[in-house]
JSON list of C-alpha atoms in Angstrom, two decimals:
[
{"chain": "A", "resi": 234, "resn": "MET", "atom": "CA", "xyz": [22.14, 3.23, 5.56]},
{"chain": "A", "resi": 235, "resn": "PRO", "atom": "CA", "xyz": [21.49, 0.38, 7.80]},
{"chain": "A", "resi": 236, "resn": "ASP", "atom": "CA", "xyz": [20.60, 1.78, 10.52]},
{"chain": "A", "resi": 237, "resn": "GLU", "atom": "CA", "xyz": [17.91, 4.54, 9.05]},
{"chain": "A", "resi": 238, "resn": "PRO", "atom": "CA", "xyz": [14.77, 4.61, 11.10]},
{"chain": "A", "resi": 239, "resn": "LEU", "atom": "CA", "xyz": [11.42, 2.69, 9.69]},
{"chain": "A", "resi": 240, "resn": "ARG", "atom": "CA", "xyz": [9.76, 5.74, 7.83]},
{"chain": "A", "resi": 241, "resn": "LEU", "atom": "CA", "xyz": [6.15, 5.75, 6.56]},
{"chain": "A", "resi": 242, "resn": "THR", "atom": "CA", "xyz": [6.04, 8.64, 3.53]},
{"chain": "A", "resi": 243, "resn": "VAL", "atom": "CA", "xyz": [2.04, 9.68, 2.89]},
{"chain": "A", "resi": 244, "resn": "LEU", "atom": "CA", "xyz": [2.66, 9.69, -1.49]},
{"chain": "A", "resi": 245, "resn": "GLY", "atom": "CA", "xyz": [-1.48, 9.50, -1.72]},
{"chain": "A", "resi": 246, "resn": "SER", "atom": "CA", "xyz": [-4.98, 8.25, 0.03]},
{"chain": "A", "resi": 247, "resn": "ALA", "atom": "CA", "xyz": [-8.44, 9.54, -1.97]},
{"chain": "A", "resi": 248, "resn": "THR", "atom": "CA", "xyz": [-10.55, 7.27, -3.10]},
{"chain": "A", "resi": 249, "resn": "PRO", "atom": "CA", "xyz": [-11.79, 6.33, -5.41]},
{"chain": "A", "resi": 250, "resn": "TYR", "atom": "CA", "xyz": [-10.27, 8.62, -7.92]},
{"chain": "A", "resi": 251, "resn": "PRO", "atom": "CA", "xyz": [-7.57, 10.47, -6.59]},
{"chain": "A", "resi": 252, "resn": "SER", "atom": "CA", "xyz": [-8.69, 14.80, -5.62]},
{"chain": "A", "resi": 253, "resn": "ALA", "atom": "CA", "xyz": [-7.18, 17.93, -6.81]},
{"chain": "A", "resi": 254, "resn": "ASP", "atom": "CA", "xyz": [-4.83, 17.67, -3.65]},
{"chain": "A", "resi": 255, "resn": "ASN", "atom": "CA", "xyz": [-4.75, 14.45, -2.99]},
{"chain": "A", "resi": 256, "resn": "PRO", "atom": "CA", "xyz": [-3.09, 11.33, -5.02]},
{"chain": "A", "resi": 257, "resn": "CYS", "atom": "CA", "xyz": [-5.06, 7.45, -4.55]},
{"chain": "A", "resi": 258, "resn": "SER", "atom": "CA", "xyz": [-3.01, 5.10, -2.29]},
{"chain": "A", "resi": 259, "resn": "GLY", "atom": "CA", "xyz": [0.68, 4.97, -1.93]},
{"chain": "A", "resi": 260, "resn": "TYR", "atom": "CA", "xyz": [3.48, 5.03, 0.58]},
{"chain": "A", "resi": 261, "resn": "LEU", "atom": "CA", "xyz": [6.85, 4.53, 0.97]},
{"chain": "A", "resi": 262, "resn": "VAL", "atom": "CA", "xyz": [7.81, 2.96, 3.42]},
{"chain": "A", "resi": 263, "resn": "SER", "atom": "CA", "xyz": [11.60, 3.66, 3.72]},
{"chain": "A", "resi": 264, "resn": "GLY", "atom": "CA", "xyz": [14.34, 2.24, 6.37]},
{"chain": "A", "resi": 265, "resn": "ALA", "atom": "CA", "xyz": [17.46, -0.22, 6.93]},
{"chain": "A", "resi": 266, "resn": "GLY", "atom": "CA", "xyz": [19.04, 1.44, 3.87]},
{"chain": "A", "resi": 267, "resn": "ALA", "atom": "CA", "xyz": [15.70, 0.16, 2.20]},
{"chain": "A", "resi": 268, "resn": "ARG", "atom": "CA", "xyz": [12.84, 1.98, -0.18]},
{"chain": "A", "resi": 269, "resn": "VAL", "atom": "CA", "xyz": [9.76, -0.01, -0.91]},
{"chain": "A", "resi": 270, "resn": "TRP", "atom": "CA", "xyz": [6.71, 1.40, -3.52]},
{"chain": "A", "resi": 271, "resn": "VAL", "atom": "CA", "xyz": [3.74, 0.17, -0.69]},
{"chain": "A", "resi": 272, "resn": "ASP", "atom": "CA", "xyz": [0.60, 0.33, -3.44]},
{"chain": "A", "resi": 273, "resn": "ALA", "atom": "CA", "xyz": [0.51, 2.22, -6.80]},
{"chain": "A", "resi": 274, "resn": "GLY", "atom": "CA", "xyz": [-2.44, 4.00, -6.80]},
{"chain": "A", "resi": 275, "resn": "SER", "atom": "CA", "xyz": [-3.68, 6.86, -9.84]},
{"chain": "A", "resi": 276, "resn": "GLY", "atom": "CA", "xyz": [-1.61, 9.86, -9.28]},
{"chain": "A", "resi": 277, "resn": "THR", "atom": "CA", "xyz": [1.61, 8.63, -6.50]},
{"chain": "A", "resi": 278, "resn": "LEU", "atom": "CA", "xyz": [4.39, 8.12, -9.37]},
{"chain": "A", "resi": 279, "resn": "GLY", "atom": "CA", "xyz": [4.67, 12.12, -9.48]},
{"chain": "A", "resi": 280, "resn": "PRO", "atom": "CA", "xyz": [5.25, 12.75, -5.59]},
{"chain": "A", "resi": 281, "resn": "LEU", "atom": "CA", "xyz": [7.09, 9.38, -5.25]},
{"chain": "A", "resi": 282, "resn": "GLN", "atom": "CA", "xyz": [9.78, 11.37, -7.54]},
{"chain": "A", "resi": 283, "resn": "ARG", "atom": "CA", "xyz": [10.40, 13.78, -4.36]},
{"chain": "A", "resi": 284, "resn": "HIS", "atom": "CA", "xyz": [12.08, 10.66, -2.49]},
{"chain": "A", "resi": 285, "resn": "ALA", "atom": "CA", "xyz": [13.06, 8.49, -4.60]},
{"chain": "A", "resi": 286, "resn": "ARG", "atom": "CA", "xyz": [13.76, 7.48, -8.66]},
{"chain": "A", "resi": 287, "resn": "LEU", "atom": "CA", "xyz": [11.89, 4.29, -10.37]},
{"chain": "A", "resi": 288, "resn": "ASP", "atom": "CA", "xyz": [15.68, 3.51, -10.43]},
{"chain": "A", "resi": 289, "resn": "GLU", "atom": "CA", "xyz": [16.59, 4.08, -6.57]},
{"chain": "A", "resi": 290, "resn": "LEU", "atom": "CA", "xyz": [13.14, 1.66, -5.28]},
{"chain": "A", "resi": 291, "resn": "ASP", "atom": "CA", "xyz": [14.41, -1.27, -3.71]},
{"chain": "A", "resi": 292, "resn": "ALA", "atom": "CA", "xyz": [11.38, -2.97, -4.58]},
{"chain": "A", "resi": 293, "resn": "ILE", "atom": "CA", "xyz": [7.22, -2.06, -5.16]},
{"chain": "A", "resi": 294, "resn": "TRP", "atom": "CA", "xyz": [4.16, -4.21, -2.81]},
{"chain": "A", "resi": 295, "resn": "ILE", "atom": "CA", "xyz": [1.02, -3.64, -4.02]},
{"chain": "A", "resi": 296, "resn": "SER", "atom": "CA", "xyz": [-2.41, -4.99, -2.01]},
{"chain": "A", "resi": 297, "resn": "HIS", "atom": "CA", "xyz": [-4.60, -5.86, -4.67]},
{"chain": "A", "resi": 298, "resn": "LEU", "atom": "CA", "xyz": [-5.04, -5.12, -8.15]},
{"chain": "A", "resi": 299, "resn": "HIS", "atom": "CA", "xyz": [-8.05, -2.21, -7.74]},
{"chain": "A", "resi": 300, "resn": "ALA", "atom": "CA", "xyz": [-7.10, 0.90, -9.99]},
{"chain": "A", "resi": 301, "resn": "ASP", "atom": "CA", "xyz": [-7.22, 3.14, -6.92]},
{"chain": "A", "resi": 302, "resn": "HIS", "atom": "CA", "xyz": [-4.22, 0.81, -5.82]},
{"chain": "A", "resi": 303, "resn": "CYS", "atom": "CA", "xyz": [-2.53, -0.27, -8.81]},
{"chain": "A", "resi": 304, "resn": "ALA", "atom": "CA", "xyz": [-2.69, 1.84, -11.53]},
{"chain": "A", "resi": 305, "resn": "ASP", "atom": "CA", "xyz": [0.55, 4.33, -11.49]},
{"chain": "A", "resi": 306, "resn": "LEU", "atom": "CA", "xyz": [1.99, 0.44, -12.14]},
{"chain": "A", "resi": 307, "resn": "LEU", "atom": "CA", "xyz": [1.12, 1.15, -16.08]},
{"chain": "A", "resi": 308, "resn": "THR", "atom": "CA", "xyz": [3.03, 4.68, -16.47]},
{"chain": "A", "resi": 309, "resn": "ALA", "atom": "CA", "xyz": [5.93, 3.17, -13.87]},
{"chain": "A", "resi": 310, "resn": "TYR", "atom": "CA", "xyz": [6.24, 0.47, -16.50]},
{"chain": "A", "resi": 311, "resn": "TYR", "atom": "CA", "xyz": [6.79, 3.52, -20.19]},
{"chain": "A", "resi": 312, "resn": "GLY", "atom": "CA", "xyz": [9.22, 5.19, -17.26]},
{"chain": "A", "resi": 313, "resn": "ALA", "atom": "CA", "xyz": [11.50, 2.40, -16.43]},
{"chain": "A", "resi": 314, "resn": "LEU", "atom": "CA", "xyz": [11.78, 0.96, -20.20]},
{"chain": "A", "resi": 315, "resn": "TYR", "atom": "CA", "xyz": [11.34, 4.17, -22.63]},
{"chain": "A", "resi": 316, "resn": "ALA", "atom": "CA", "xyz": [12.38, 7.54, -20.93]},
{"chain": "A", "resi": 317, "resn": "ASP", "atom": "CA", "xyz": [15.37, 8.88, -18.68]},
{"chain": "A", "resi": 318, "resn": "VAL", "atom": "CA", "xyz": [15.27, 5.81, -15.54]},
{"chain": "A", "resi": 319, "resn": "ARG", "atom": "CA", "xyz": [18.38, 2.87, -16.34]},
{"chain": "A", "resi": 320, "resn": "LEU", "atom": "CA", "xyz": [17.50, 0.24, -14.64]},
{"chain": "A", "resi": 321, "resn": "ALA", "atom": "CA", "xyz": [20.05, -2.23, -12.99]},
{"chain": "A", "resi": 322, "resn": "ALA", "atom": "CA", "xyz": [17.67, -5.28, -13.73]},
{"chain": "A", "resi": 323, "resn": "PRO", "atom": "CA", "xyz": [13.90, -5.62, -13.69]},
{"chain": "A", "resi": 324, "resn": "ILE", "atom": "CA", "xyz": [12.52, -3.27, -10.49]},
{"chain": "A", "resi": 325, "resn": "PRO", "atom": "CA", "xyz": [11.49, -6.50, -7.32]},
{"chain": "A", "resi": 326, "resn": "LEU", "atom": "CA", "xyz": [7.72, -6.51, -7.34]},
{"chain": "A", "resi": 327, "resn": "TYR", "atom": "CA", "xyz": [5.70, -8.21, -4.98]},
{"chain": "A", "resi": 328, "resn": "GLY", "atom": "CA", "xyz": [1.07, -8.53, -6.07]},
{"chain": "A", "resi": 329, "resn": "PRO", "atom": "CA", "xyz": [-1.95, -10.69, -6.03]},
{"chain": "A", "resi": 330, "resn": "ARG", "atom": "CA", "xyz": [-2.00, -13.41, -8.64]},
{"chain": "A", "resi": 331, "resn": "GLY", "atom": "CA", "xyz": [-2.30, -12.16, -11.92]},
{"chain": "A", "resi": 332, "resn": "THR", "atom": "CA", "xyz": [-0.54, -8.60, -11.41]},
{"chain": "A", "resi": 333, "resn": "ALA", "atom": "CA", "xyz": [1.67, -9.60, -14.81]},
{"chain": "A", "resi": 334, "resn": "ASP", "atom": "CA", "xyz": [-1.14, -10.70, -16.89]},
{"chain": "A", "resi": 335, "resn": "ARG", "atom": "CA", "xyz": [-3.25, -7.81, -15.25]},
{"chain": "A", "resi": 336, "resn": "LEU", "atom": "CA", "xyz": [-0.21, -5.66, -16.45]},
{"chain": "A", "resi": 337, "resn": "ALA", "atom": "CA", "xyz": [0.32, -6.78, -19.55]},
{"chain": "A", "resi": 338, "resn": "ALA", "atom": "CA", "xyz": [-3.47, -7.29, -21.07]},
{"chain": "A", "resi": 339, "resn": "PHE", "atom": "CA", "xyz": [-2.58, -3.51, -20.75]},
{"chain": "A", "resi": 340, "resn": "LEU", "atom": "CA", "xyz": [0.22, -2.17, -21.93]},
{"chain": "A", "resi": 341, "resn": "THR", "atom": "CA", "xyz": [0.72, -5.19, -25.40]},
{"chain": "A", "resi": 342, "resn": "ASN", "atom": "CA", "xyz": [-0.81, -2.96, -28.26]},
{"chain": "A", "resi": 343, "resn": "THR", "atom": "CA", "xyz": [0.04, -5.66, -31.02]},
{"chain": "A", "resi": 344, "resn": "ALA", "atom": "CA", "xyz": [0.86, -8.86, -31.55]},
{"chain": "A", "resi": 345, "resn": "ARG", "atom": "CA", "xyz": [3.43, -8.62, -28.96]},
{"chain": "A", "resi": 346, "resn": "ARG", "atom": "CA", "xyz": [2.97, -9.22, -25.56]},
{"chain": "A", "resi": 347, "resn": "SER", "atom": "CA", "xyz": [4.24, -6.06, -23.67]},
{"chain": "A", "resi": 348, "resn": "PRO", "atom": "CA", "xyz": [7.98, -6.84, -21.62]},
{"chain": "A", "resi": 349, "resn": "VAL", "atom": "CA", "xyz": [7.11, -6.21, -19.15]},
{"chain": "A", "resi": 350, "resn": "GLU", "atom": "CA", "xyz": [8.52, -8.16, -17.17]},
{"chain": "A", "resi": 351, "resn": "SER", "atom": "CA", "xyz": [12.25, -6.55, -18.18]},
{"chain": "A", "resi": 352, "resn": "ALA", "atom": "CA", "xyz": [10.76, -3.24, -15.92]},
{"chain": "A", "resi": 353, "resn": "PHE", "atom": "CA", "xyz": [9.55, -5.09, -12.93]},
{"chain": "A", "resi": 354, "resn": "ALA", "atom": "CA", "xyz": [10.32, -8.99, -11.43]},
{"chain": "A", "resi": 355, "resn": "VAL", "atom": "CA", "xyz": [7.22, -10.41, -9.95]},
{"chain": "A", "resi": 356, "resn": "THR", "atom": "CA", "xyz": [6.43, -12.73, -7.27]},
{"chain": "A", "resi": 357, "resn": "GLU", "atom": "CA", "xyz": [3.08, -13.29, -6.89]},
{"chain": "A", "resi": 358, "resn": "LEU", "atom": "CA", "xyz": [2.22, -12.75, -2.91]},
{"chain": "A", "resi": 359, "resn": "SER", "atom": "CA", "xyz": [0.67, -16.17, -0.92]},
{"chain": "A", "resi": 360, "resn": "ASP", "atom": "CA", "xyz": [-0.36, -15.69, 2.27]},
{"chain": "A", "resi": 361, "resn": "GLY", "atom": "CA", "xyz": [2.09, -15.71, 5.30]},
{"chain": "A", "resi": 362, "resn": "HIS", "atom": "CA", "xyz": [4.64, -14.37, 2.02]},
{"chain": "A", "resi": 363, "resn": "ARG", "atom": "CA", "xyz": [8.08, -13.30, 4.12]},
{"chain": "A", "resi": 364, "resn": "VAL", "atom": "CA", "xyz": [10.75, -11.43, 2.10]},
{"chain": "A", "resi": 365, "resn": "ARG", "atom": "CA", "xyz": [13.66, -9.54, 2.81]},
{"chain": "A", "resi": 366, "resn": "VAL", "atom": "CA", "xyz": [14.12, -6.45, 0.99]},
{"chain": "A", "resi": 367, "resn": "GLY", "atom": "CA", "xyz": [17.40, -4.77, 2.51]},
{"chain": "A", "resi": 368, "resn": "GLY", "atom": "CA", "xyz": [17.60, -4.53, 6.30]},
{"chain": "A", "resi": 369, "resn": "LEU", "atom": "CA", "xyz": [13.61, -4.59, 5.87]},
{"chain": "A", "resi": 370, "resn": "THR", "atom": "CA", "xyz": [11.77, -7.68, 6.26]},
{"chain": "A", "resi": 371, "resn": "LEU", "atom": "CA", "xyz": [7.91, -7.86, 4.40]},
{"chain": "A", "resi": 372, "resn": "VAL", "atom": "CA", "xyz": [5.80, -10.57, 5.74]},
{"chain": "A", "resi": 373, "resn": "SER", "atom": "CA", "xyz": [2.03, -11.02, 4.07]},
{"chain": "A", "resi": 374, "resn": "ARG", "atom": "CA", "xyz": [-0.93, -11.84, 4.82]},
{"chain": "A", "resi": 375, "resn": "ALA", "atom": "CA", "xyz": [-4.93, -12.52, 2.77]},
{"chain": "A", "resi": 376, "resn": "VAL", "atom": "CA", "xyz": [-7.03, -10.08, 4.08]},
{"chain": "A", "resi": 377, "resn": "GLU", "atom": "CA", "xyz": [-10.73, -9.41, 2.98]},
{"chain": "A", "resi": 378, "resn": "HIS", "atom": "CA", "xyz": [-12.19, -7.70, -0.07]},
{"chain": "A", "resi": 379, "resn": "GLY", "atom": "CA", "xyz": [-13.91, -9.77, -1.43]},
{"chain": "A", "resi": 380, "resn": "MET", "atom": "CA", "xyz": [-10.76, -10.59, -4.72]},
{"chain": "A", "resi": 381, "resn": "PRO", "atom": "CA", "xyz": [-6.96, -12.04, -3.66]},
{"chain": "A", "resi": 382, "resn": "ALA", "atom": "CA", "xyz": [-5.78, -8.78, -1.79]},
{"chain": "A", "resi": 383, "resn": "PHE", "atom": "CA", "xyz": [-2.75, -8.24, 0.73]},
{"chain": "A", "resi": 384, "resn": "ALA", "atom": "CA", "xyz": [-1.49, -6.47, 3.97]},
{"chain": "A", "resi": 385, "resn": "LEU", "atom": "CA", "xyz": [1.48, -5.64, 4.82]},
{"chain": "A", "resi": 386, "resn": "ARG", "atom": "CA", "xyz": [3.80, -6.15, 8.18]},
{"chain": "A", "resi": 387, "resn": "VAL", "atom": "CA", "xyz": [7.06, -4.75, 7.23]},
{"chain": "A", "resi": 388, "resn": "GLU", "atom": "CA", "xyz": [9.67, -4.82, 10.75]},
{"chain": "A", "resi": 389, "resn": "ALA", "atom": "CA", "xyz": [13.13, -3.53, 10.70]},
{"chain": "A", "resi": 390, "resn": "GLY", "atom": "CA", "xyz": [15.23, -2.75, 13.83]},
{"chain": "A", "resi": 391, "resn": "GLY", "atom": "CA", "xyz": [13.12, -3.56, 16.24]},
{"chain": "A", "resi": 392, "resn": "ARG", "atom": "CA", "xyz": [10.29, -1.39, 15.00]},
{"chain": "A", "resi": 393, "resn": "SER", "atom": "CA", "xyz": [7.14, -2.31, 13.28]},
{"chain": "A", "resi": 394, "resn": "LEU", "atom": "CA", "xyz": [4.68, -0.93, 10.76]},
{"chain": "A", "resi": 395, "resn": "VAL", "atom": "CA", "xyz": [1.12, -2.53, 9.02]},
{"chain": "A", "resi": 396, "resn": "TYR", "atom": "CA", "xyz": [-0.65, -2.19, 6.35]},
{"chain": "A", "resi": 397, "resn": "SER", "atom": "CA", "xyz": [-4.12, -3.21, 5.69]},
{"chain": "A", "resi": 398, "resn": "GLY", "atom": "CA", "xyz": [-4.53, -2.94, 2.20]},
{"chain": "A", "resi": 399, "resn": "ASP", "atom": "CA", "xyz": [-8.24, -2.77, 1.59]},
{"chain": "A", "resi": 400, "resn": "SER", "atom": "CA", "xyz": [-10.00, -4.86, 3.74]},
{"chain": "A", "resi": 401, "resn": "ALA", "atom": "CA", "xyz": [-13.11, -5.68, 5.81]},
{"chain": "A", "resi": 402, "resn": "PRO", "atom": "CA", "xyz": [-12.23, -6.18, 9.99]},
{"chain": "A", "resi": 403, "resn": "CYS", "atom": "CA", "xyz": [-10.52, -10.31, 10.17]},
{"chain": "A", "resi": 404, "resn": "ASP", "atom": "CA", "xyz": [-8.73, -11.96, 12.68]},
{"chain": "A", "resi": 405, "resn": "ALA", "atom": "CA", "xyz": [-5.60, -12.01, 9.75]},
{"chain": "A", "resi": 406, "resn": "LEU", "atom": "CA", "xyz": [-5.26, -8.42, 9.69]},
{"chain": "A", "resi": 407, "resn": "THR", "atom": "CA", "xyz": [-5.60, -8.06, 13.54]},
{"chain": "A", "resi": 408, "resn": "GLU", "atom": "CA", "xyz": [-2.70, -11.23, 13.90]},
{"chain": "A", "resi": 409, "resn": "LEU", "atom": "CA", "xyz": [-0.52, -9.29, 11.40]},
{"chain": "A", "resi": 410, "resn": "ALA", "atom": "CA", "xyz": [-0.02, -6.01, 13.05]},
{"chain": "A", "resi": 411, "resn": "ASP", "atom": "CA", "xyz": [-0.01, -8.00, 16.94]},
{"chain": "A", "resi": 412, "resn": "GLY", "atom": "CA", "xyz": [1.70, -4.78, 18.67]},
{"chain": "A", "resi": 413, "resn": "CYS", "atom": "CA", "xyz": [2.57, -2.93, 15.92]},
{"chain": "A", "resi": 414, "resn": "ASP", "atom": "CA", "xyz": [4.14, 0.22, 16.11]},
{"chain": "A", "resi": 415, "resn": "LEU", "atom": "CA", "xyz": [2.36, 1.99, 14.16]},
{"chain": "A", "resi": 416, "resn": "LEU", "atom": "CA", "xyz": [-0.74, 0.48, 11.86]},
{"chain": "A", "resi": 417, "resn": "LEU", "atom": "CA", "xyz": [-2.44, 1.73, 8.34]},
{"chain": "A", "resi": 418, "resn": "CYS", "atom": "CA", "xyz": [-5.46, 0.99, 8.44]},
{"chain": "A", "resi": 419, "resn": "GLU", "atom": "CA", "xyz": [-8.60, 2.04, 5.72]},
{"chain": "A", "resi": 420, "resn": "ALA", "atom": "CA", "xyz": [-11.50, 3.59, 6.94]},
{"chain": "A", "resi": 421, "resn": "GLU", "atom": "CA", "xyz": [-13.62, 3.69, 3.84]},
{"chain": "A", "resi": 422, "resn": "SER", "atom": "CA", "xyz": [-16.72, 2.93, 4.70]},
{"chain": "A", "resi": 423, "resn": "SER", "atom": "CA", "xyz": [-19.25, 5.26, 6.69]},
{"chain": "A", "resi": 424, "resn": "GLU", "atom": "CA", "xyz": [-21.73, 3.24, 8.31]},
{"chain": "A", "resi": 425, "resn": "PRO", "atom": "CA", "xyz": [-21.16, -0.67, 8.40]},
{"chain": "A", "resi": 426, "resn": "GLU", "atom": "CA", "xyz": [-21.96, -1.92, 4.74]},
{"chain": "A", "resi": 427, "resn": "PRO", "atom": "CA", "xyz": [-25.13, -4.07, 3.87]},
{"chain": "A", "resi": 428, "resn": "GLY", "atom": "CA", "xyz": [-26.01, -7.95, 5.18]},
{"chain": "A", "resi": 429, "resn": "ASP", "atom": "CA", "xyz": [-26.25, -8.82, 2.14]},
{"chain": "A", "resi": 430, "resn": "GLY", "atom": "CA", "xyz": [-22.71, -9.38, 1.08]},
{"chain": "A", "resi": 431, "resn": "ALA", "atom": "CA", "xyz": [-19.33, -9.67, 3.05]},
{"chain": "A", "resi": 432, "resn": "PRO", "atom": "CA", "xyz": [-17.99, -6.38, 3.84]},
{"chain": "A", "resi": 433, "resn": "VAL", "atom": "CA", "xyz": [-15.15, -5.63, 2.02]},
{"chain": "A", "resi": 434, "resn": "HIS", "atom": "CA", "xyz": [-14.15, -2.31, 4.01]},
{"chain": "A", "resi": 435, "resn": "HIS", "atom": "CA", "xyz": [-13.31, -0.60, 7.74]},
{"chain": "A", "resi": 436, "resn": "THR", "atom": "CA", "xyz": [-16.32, 2.00, 9.07]},
{"chain": "A", "resi": 437, "resn": "PRO", "atom": "CA", "xyz": [-13.23, 4.02, 10.91]},
{"chain": "A", "resi": 438, "resn": "GLU", "atom": "CA", "xyz": [-14.82, 2.48, 14.17]},
{"chain": "A", "resi": 439, "resn": "GLN", "atom": "CA", "xyz": [-14.35, -0.85, 13.09]},
{"chain": "A", "resi": 440, "resn": "ALA", "atom": "CA", "xyz": [-10.22, 0.95, 12.13]},
{"chain": "A", "resi": 441, "resn": "GLY", "atom": "CA", "xyz": [-10.17, 2.34, 16.27]},
{"chain": "A", "resi": 442, "resn": "ALA", "atom": "CA", "xyz": [-11.87, -1.67, 17.01]},
{"chain": "A", "resi": 443, "resn": "THR", "atom": "CA", "xyz": [-8.59, -3.16, 15.27]},
{"chain": "A", "resi": 444, "resn": "ALA", "atom": "CA", "xyz": [-6.16, -0.74, 16.11]},
{"chain": "A", "resi": 445, "resn": "ALA", "atom": "CA", "xyz": [-6.87, -1.87, 19.63]},
{"chain": "A", "resi": 446, "resn": "ALA", "atom": "CA", "xyz": [-7.54, -5.86, 19.30]},
{"chain": "A", "resi": 447, "resn": "ALA", "atom": "CA", "xyz": [-3.70, -5.75, 17.55]},
{"chain": "A", "resi": 448, "resn": "ARG", "atom": "CA", "xyz": [-2.32, -3.56, 21.04]},
{"chain": "A", "resi": 449, "resn": "ALA", "atom": "CA", "xyz": [-0.74, -1.06, 17.84]},
{"chain": "A", "resi": 450, "resn": "SER", "atom": "CA", "xyz": [0.39, 1.86, 19.29]},
{"chain": "A", "resi": 451, "resn": "ARG", "atom": "CA", "xyz": [-0.28, 4.22, 17.19]},
{"chain": "A", "resi": 452, "resn": "LEU", "atom": "CA", "xyz": [-3.61, 4.44, 14.17]},
{"chain": "A", "resi": 453, "resn": "LEU", "atom": "CA", "xyz": [-3.33, 5.82, 10.78]},
{"chain": "A", "resi": 454, "resn": "VAL", "atom": "CA", "xyz": [-6.19, 6.48, 9.16]},
{"chain": "A", "resi": 455, "resn": "THR", "atom": "CA", "xyz": [-6.14, 6.19, 5.47]},
{"chain": "A", "resi": 456, "resn": "HIS", "atom": "CA", "xyz": [-8.91, 5.30, 2.09]},
{"chain": "A", "resi": 457, "resn": "VAL", "atom": "CA", "xyz": [-11.19, 7.72, 3.84]},
{"chain": "A", "resi": 458, "resn": "GLY", "atom": "CA", "xyz": [-14.32, 8.14, 1.75]},
{"chain": "A", "resi": 459, "resn": "ARG", "atom": "CA", "xyz": [-16.01, 11.05, 0.77]},
{"chain": "A", "resi": 460, "resn": "ALA", "atom": "CA", "xyz": [-19.09, 10.72, 2.68]},
{"chain": "A", "resi": 461, "resn": "MET", "atom": "CA", "xyz": [-16.97, 12.38, 5.67]},
{"chain": "A", "resi": 462, "resn": "THR", "atom": "CA", "xyz": [-13.95, 14.38, 6.10]},
{"chain": "A", "resi": 463, "resn": "PRO", "atom": "CA", "xyz": [-11.08, 12.91, 7.67]},
{"chain": "A", "resi": 464, "resn": "ALA", "atom": "CA", "xyz": [-10.94, 15.30, 10.86]},
{"chain": "A", "resi": 465, "resn": "GLU", "atom": "CA", "xyz": [-14.36, 12.98, 11.20]},
{"chain": "A", "resi": 466, "resn": "ALA", "atom": "CA", "xyz": [-12.79, 9.68, 10.12]},
{"chain": "A", "resi": 467, "resn": "VAL", "atom": "CA", "xyz": [-10.14, 10.40, 13.26]},
{"chain": "A", "resi": 468, "resn": "GLY", "atom": "CA", "xyz": [-12.57, 11.96, 16.01]},
{"chain": "A", "resi": 469, "resn": "ARG", "atom": "CA", "xyz": [-14.90, 8.00, 14.96]},
{"chain": "A", "resi": 470, "resn": "ALA", "atom": "CA", "xyz": [-11.83, 6.02, 15.37]},
{"chain": "A", "resi": 471, "resn": "ALA", "atom": "CA", "xyz": [-10.40, 7.76, 18.65]},
{"chain": "A", "resi": 472, "resn": "ALA", "atom": "CA", "xyz": [-13.77, 6.91, 20.03]},
{"chain": "A", "resi": 473, "resn": "ARG", "atom": "CA", "xyz": [-12.16, 2.99, 19.52]},
{"chain": "A", "resi": 474, "resn": "PHE", "atom": "CA", "xyz": [-9.08, 3.42, 20.66]},
{"chain": "A", "resi": 475, "resn": "ALA", "atom": "CA", "xyz": [-6.83, 4.80, 22.83]},
{"chain": "A", "resi": 476, "resn": "GLY", "atom": "CA", "xyz": [-3.42, 5.10, 21.55]},
{"chain": "A", "resi": 477, "resn": "PRO", "atom": "CA", "xyz": [-2.98, 8.52, 19.04]},
{"chain": "A", "resi": 478, "resn": "VAL", "atom": "CA", "xyz": [-4.87, 9.04, 15.52]},
{"chain": "A", "resi": 479, "resn": "ALA", "atom": "CA", "xyz": [-3.87, 10.03, 12.99]},
{"chain": "A", "resi": 480, "resn": "HIS", "atom": "CA", "xyz": [-5.22, 10.81, 8.73]},
{"chain": "A", "resi": 481, "resn": "ALA", "atom": "CA", "xyz": [-2.43, 9.88, 5.92]},
{"chain": "A", "resi": 482, "resn": "ASP", "atom": "CA", "xyz": [-2.24, 13.32, 5.16]},
{"chain": "A", "resi": 483, "resn": "PRO", "atom": "CA", "xyz": [-0.66, 13.38, 1.07]},
{"chain": "A", "resi": 484, "resn": "GLY", "atom": "CA", "xyz": [2.63, 14.38, 1.80]},
{"chain": "A", "resi": 485, "resn": "ALA", "atom": "CA", "xyz": [2.79, 13.41, 5.76]},
{"chain": "A", "resi": 486, "resn": "VAL", "atom": "CA", "xyz": [5.94, 11.84, 7.27]},
{"chain": "A", "resi": 487, "resn": "PHE", "atom": "CA", "xyz": [5.74, 9.14, 10.37]},
{"chain": "A", "resi": 488, "resn": "THR", "atom": "CA", "xyz": [9.04, 7.73, 12.26]},
{"chain": "A", "resi": 489, "resn": "VAL", "atom": "CA", "xyz": [7.85, 4.16, 13.59]}
]
């Protein structure tokens, strides 16, 4: 429905592989009559189906091509084409440059290239990419992760949520998140990354600092590394951000 509120459903938030009770990164963003699967990390296709079938999705959005953010596109391909799903048209899929070829390289088993475009209508993201999906506006910005990677801002009905994807702190993410109602920010690193290379992740303290600099109303930490507990990450982020802080527990639903 057009007046449906903006919601974030956590399908999974583990890194770099699923735990027994938490899939990798994946979220369902819904609102204004639209549903978008944001990141398709390992294990997220299962819980997605508690909320939407593949043929009920309006789009899929992928932040980058590390497996813990996109691997379930492979099983979604089989579900979309060779099982009980009947697509009226390929699912719009927004992802970094090379997404379709990466999928095809894995899925192709003969001399004939797998028809990934029969399942997914792929649009490659660029910095500043903007698209309307139903009543949702999706804006993507290139962020710092040592490879092509994007953050996402979703807006509907005057409300907004921003997802960092995987990224070191950077101006592009802070600008994208400016004034957002909810910032979903990764906090993978337990300690600042070594100085001999460009950083590619946030610490919890950095996630809090990014939320504060962006003037976000709320912060959810996600993609917490296994060297710390979610509760530890929340406490550390809260030391740098005065607003509400929580962890993206699998199955949690947040209304924006």
